[in-house]
């Protein structure tokens, strides 16, 4: 790589040194009237809104103007060393939402962003332990994490929340329909069995009625024939048109 001048090379080296050096910086400080201000020139002094110490304005040509403690002292153990990624995210919100100090039970921390509704937004560019996450969430309560996942984004499986919910609704509806169909089929089978049973009973009763009806008809016919036969015998006997067979001991009509 060829640089245009020694000055540009020196600037690049200075920038590289700054980028490699972890610094806890702030965008806002308090002036003597306790008003939040941004630095306007290098060497400008202000008061740290968190620890009330002195902070110095850093307003060079290479990096974004900011406030910084003398000797890079860190007054907020939760504050991540700010990068361009942090600054770009914070710039999306109003100044009075940025770097808001929150105090609770004797502890004070600077939230990256606190919205008008009281929701804290933390921008996390580096790795963080689950215990630290839990501590911060307990302190801030209602909060949102914005994580720079550029280095491990390929490890995520991205899914649509809407599609997932619709899929769950579809699965639940399918299960409900299947359950209703099963219940319907059970009821239908029970009704069908009852109908078949009633058909058999009706057929058996119908056959029994027909059988008894046939018996009644036969009996009626026998009775009619018996009446005719009896009347005939009576007539013959009254007319004495019969004879006695002594060999067979039977009376025969002439």
Coordinates of C-alpha atoms in Angstrom, one line a residue:
X1 CA 0.0 0.0 0.0
X2 CA 1.4 3.4 -1.0
X3 CA 0.4 6.5 1.1
X4 CA 0.3 10.0 -0.5
X5 CA 2.3 11.6 2.3
X6 CA 3.9 11.0 5.7
X7 CA 1.0 13.0 7.2
X8 CA -1.6 10.6 5.8
X9 CA 0.5 7.6 7.0
X10 CA 0.7 9.1 10.4
X11 CA -3.1 9.7 10.4
X12 CA -3.8 6.1 9.4
X13 CA -1.5 4.8 12.2
X14 CA -3.2 7.1 14.7
X15 CA -6.6 5.8 13.6
X16 CA -5.5 2.2 13.8
X17 CA -4.1 2.9 17.3
X18 CA -7.4 4.4 18.4
X19 CA -9.5 1.6 16.9
X20 CA -7.4 -1.0 18.6
X21 CA -7.5 0.8 22.0
X22 CA -10.6 0.1 24.0
X23 CA -12.0 3.4 25.3
X24 CA -15.1 4.2 27.3
X25 CA -16.4 7.4 25.6
X26 CA -19.5 9.5 26.0
X27 CA -21.4 11.6 23.6
X28 CA -22.9 13.9 26.3
X29 CA -21.5 15.7 29.3
X30 CA -22.8 18.4 31.7
X31 CA -21.7 22.0 31.5
X32 CA -21.5 24.3 34.5
X33 CA -25.3 24.8 34.3
X34 CA -26.0 21.1 34.4
X35 CA -27.1 21.2 30.7
X36 CA -26.3 18.2 28.5
X37 CA -23.8 19.2 25.8
X38 CA -21.7 17.7 23.1
X39 CA -18.0 18.6 22.9
X40 CA -17.3 21.5 20.6
X41 CA -13.5 21.5 20.7
X42 CA -10.6 19.4 21.9
X43 CA -9.6 20.0 25.5
X44 CA -13.1 21.3 26.5
X45 CA -14.0 20.2 30.0
X46 CA -17.4 19.0 31.2
X47 CA -18.8 16.9 34.1
X48 CA -19.4 13.2 33.7
X49 CA -23.2 12.7 34.2
X50 CA -22.6 9.4 35.9
X51 CA -19.6 9.8 38.3
X52 CA -19.5 13.7 38.3
X53 CA -15.8 13.5 37.4
X54 CA -14.1 15.7 34.8
X55 CA -14.3 14.6 31.2
X56 CA -12.3 16.1 28.3
X57 CA -13.6 16.9 24.8
X58 CA -11.9 14.9 22.0
X59 CA -12.6 16.7 18.7
X60 CA -10.2 15.5 16.1
X61 CA -10.5 14.9 12.3
X62 CA -10.3 11.2 12.4
X63 CA -13.0 9.9 14.7
X64 CA -16.3 11.2 16.0
X65 CA -16.2 13.9 18.6
X66 CA -16.8 12.6 22.1
X67 CA -16.1 13.1 25.8
X68 CA -13.5 11.0 27.6
X69 CA -12.2 10.7 31.1
X70 CA -8.6 11.5 31.9
X71 CA -6.4 8.4 31.7
X72 CA -9.3 6.5 30.1
X73 CA -10.9 5.9 33.5
X74 CA -14.0 3.7 33.4
X75 CA -16.9 4.9 35.6
X76 CA -19.6 2.6 34.2
X77 CA -18.8 -1.2 34.3
X78 CA -21.7 -1.9 32.1
X79 CA -20.8 0.6 29.3
X80 CA -19.3 -1.2 26.3
X81 CA -16.4 0.6 24.5
X82 CA -18.3 2.5 21.9
X83 CA -17.7 1.7 18.2
X84 CA -19.0 3.2 15.0
X85 CA -21.7 0.5 15.1
X86 CA -22.9 1.9 18.5
X87 CA -22.9 5.5 17.3
X88 CA -24.9 4.7 14.2
X89 CA -27.6 3.0 16.2
X90 CA -27.8 5.7 18.8
X91 CA -28.0 8.4 16.1
X92 CA -31.4 6.9 15.1
X93 CA -32.9 8.3 18.4
X94 CA -33.4 11.8 19.8
X95 CA -30.5 13.2 21.8
X96 CA -32.5 13.3 25.1
X97 CA -33.2 9.6 24.7
X98 CA -29.5 8.7 24.5
X99 CA -27.1 7.9 27.4
X100 CA -29.8 8.2 30.0
X101 CA -28.7 7.7 33.6
X102 CA -30.9 5.3 35.7
X103 CA -30.5 5.0 39.4
X104 CA -31.9 2.1 41.5
X105 CA -31.1 1.0 45.1
X106 CA -27.9 3.0 45.2
X107 CA -26.6 1.9 41.8
X108 CA -26.3 4.1 38.7
X109 CA -25.8 3.0 35.1
X110 CA -26.1 4.7 31.7
X111 CA -28.6 3.2 29.4
X112 CA -27.7 3.5 25.7
X113 CA -31.3 4.6 24.9
X114 CA -34.4 5.1 27.0
X115 CA -37.5 5.9 25.1
X116 CA -40.3 8.2 26.2
X117 CA -42.3 5.1 27.2
X118 CA -39.5 4.0 29.6
X119 CA -38.2 1.2 27.5
X120 CA -34.5 0.8 27.6
X121 CA -32.6 -0.3 24.5
X122 CA -29.1 -1.7 24.9
X123 CA -26.7 -2.1 21.9
X124 CA -24.3 -5.0 22.3
X125 CA -21.4 -5.3 19.9
X126 CA -19.3 -7.9 21.8
X127 CA -20.0 -11.2 23.6
X128 CA -21.8 -11.0 26.9
X129 CA -22.5 -13.7 29.5
X130 CA -26.0 -14.9 30.4
X131 CA -25.4 -13.8 34.1
X132 CA -24.6 -10.2 32.9
X133 CA -27.7 -10.3 30.7
X134 CA -29.8 -11.4 33.7
X135 CA -28.4 -8.7 36.0
X136 CA -29.0 -5.9 33.5
X137 CA -32.5 -7.1 32.7
X138 CA -33.3 -7.2 36.4
X139 CA -32.1 -3.6 36.8
X140 CA -33.6 -2.1 33.7
X141 CA -36.8 -4.3 33.8
X142 CA -38.5 -3.4 30.5
X143 CA -35.8 -3.5 27.9
X144 CA -34.8 -4.5 24.4
X145 CA -31.4 -5.9 23.3
X146 CA -30.0 -5.0 19.9
X147 CA -27.1 -7.4 19.2
X148 CA -24.5 -7.1 16.4
X149 CA -24.8 -10.6 15.0
X150 CA -22.6 -10.0 11.9
X151 CA -19.9 -12.5 13.1
X152 CA -22.4 -15.3 13.9
X153 CA -25.5 -14.5 11.8
X154 CA -25.1 -17.7 9.8
X155 CA -25.7 -19.7 13.0
X156 CA -29.2 -18.4 13.2
X157 CA -32.3 -19.9 11.7
X158 CA -34.5 -17.0 10.6
X159 CA -38.2 -17.6 10.8
X160 CA -41.2 -15.4 10.3
X161 CA -43.2 -14.9 13.5
X162 CA -46.3 -14.4 11.4
X163 CA -45.7 -17.6 9.4
X164 CA -44.9 -19.5 12.6
X165 CA -48.1 -18.3 14.3
X166 CA -50.2 -19.1 11.2
X167 CA -48.6 -22.5 11.0
X168 CA -49.5 -23.1 14.7
X169 CA -53.0 -21.9 14.1
X170 CA -53.3 -24.2 11.0
X171 CA -52.0 -27.2 13.1
X172 CA -54.4 -26.5 15.9
X173 CA -57.3 -26.1 13.5
X174 CA -56.2 -29.4 11.7
X175 CA -56.1 -31.2 15.1
X176 CA -59.5 -29.7 16.1
X177 CA -61.0 -30.8 12.7
X178 CA -59.5 -34.2 13.1
X179 CA -61.0 -34.5 16.6
X180 CA -64.4 -33.4 15.4
X181 CA -64.3 -35.8 12.5
X182 CA -63.4 -38.7 14.8
X183 CA -66.2 -37.7 17.2
X184 CA -68.6 -37.4 14.2
X185 CA -67.6 -40.8 12.8
X186 CA -68.1 -42.4 16.2
X187 CA -71.6 -40.8 16.5
X188 CA -72.4 -41.8 13.0
X189 CA -71.3 -45.4 13.5
X190 CA -73.4 -45.6 16.7
X191 CA -76.4 -44.3 14.8
X192 CA -75.8 -46.6 11.9
X193 CA -75.5 -49.6 14.3
X194 CA -78.8 -48.6 15.9
X195 CA -80.5 -48.3 12.5
X196 CA -79.2 -51.7 11.5
X197 CA -80.3 -53.2 14.8
X198 CA -83.8 -51.6 14.4
X199 CA -84.0 -52.9 10.8
X200 CA -83.3 -56.5 12.0
X201 CA -85.8 -56.2 14.8
X202 CA -88.4 -54.7 12.4
X203 CA -87.7 -57.6 9.9
X204 CA -88.0 -60.2 12.6
X205 CA -91.2 -58.7 13.9
X206 CA -92.6 -58.4 10.4
X207 CA -91.7 -62.1 9.7
X208 CA -93.3 -63.1 13.0
X209 CA -96.5 -61.2 12.2
X210 CA -96.6 -62.8 8.7
X211 CA -96.1 -66.2 10.3
X212 CA -98.8 -65.7 12.8
X213 CA -101.1 -64.3 10.1
X214 CA -100.5 -67.4 8.1
X215 CA -101.4 -69.6 11.1
X216 CA -104.5 -67.6 11.7
X217 CA -105.5 -67.9 8.0
X218 CA -104.9 -71.7 8.1
X219 CA -106.8 -72.0 11.3
X220 CA -109.7 -70.0 9.9
X221 CA -109.7 -72.2 6.8
X222 CA -109.8 -75.3 9.0
X223 CA -112.6 -73.9 11.0
X224 CA -114.6 -73.2 7.9
X225 CA -114.0 -76.7 6.5
X226 CA -114.8 -78.2 9.8
X227 CA -118.1 -76.3 9.9
X228 CA -119.0 -77.5 6.4
X229 CA -117.9 -81.1 7.2
X230 CA -119.9 -81.0 10.5
X231 CA -123.0 -79.6 8.8
X232 CA -122.7 -82.3 6.0
X233 CA -122.6 -85.1 8.5
X234 CA -125.5 -83.7 10.5
X235 CA -127.5 -83.5 7.3
X236 CA -126.7 -87.0 6.3
X237 CA -127.4 -88.4 9.7
X238 CA -130.7 -86.5 9.8
X239 CA -131.6 -88.1 6.5
X240 CA -130.3 -91.5 7.6
X241 CA -128.1 -91.8 4.6
X242 CA -125.4 -93.7 6.2
X243 CA -124.6 -97.4 6.9
X244 CA -122.5 -99.1 9.5
X245 CA -119.5 -101.2 8.4
X246 CA -119.3 -103.9 11.1
X247 CA -116.0 -105.1 9.8
X248 CA -114.2 -101.8 10.1
X249 CA -116.5 -100.4 12.7
X250 CA -117.0 -97.2 10.7
X251 CA -120.0 -95.4 9.5
X252 CA -120.0 -94.5 5.9
X253 CA -122.3 -92.0 4.1
X254 CA -124.2 -93.3 1.2

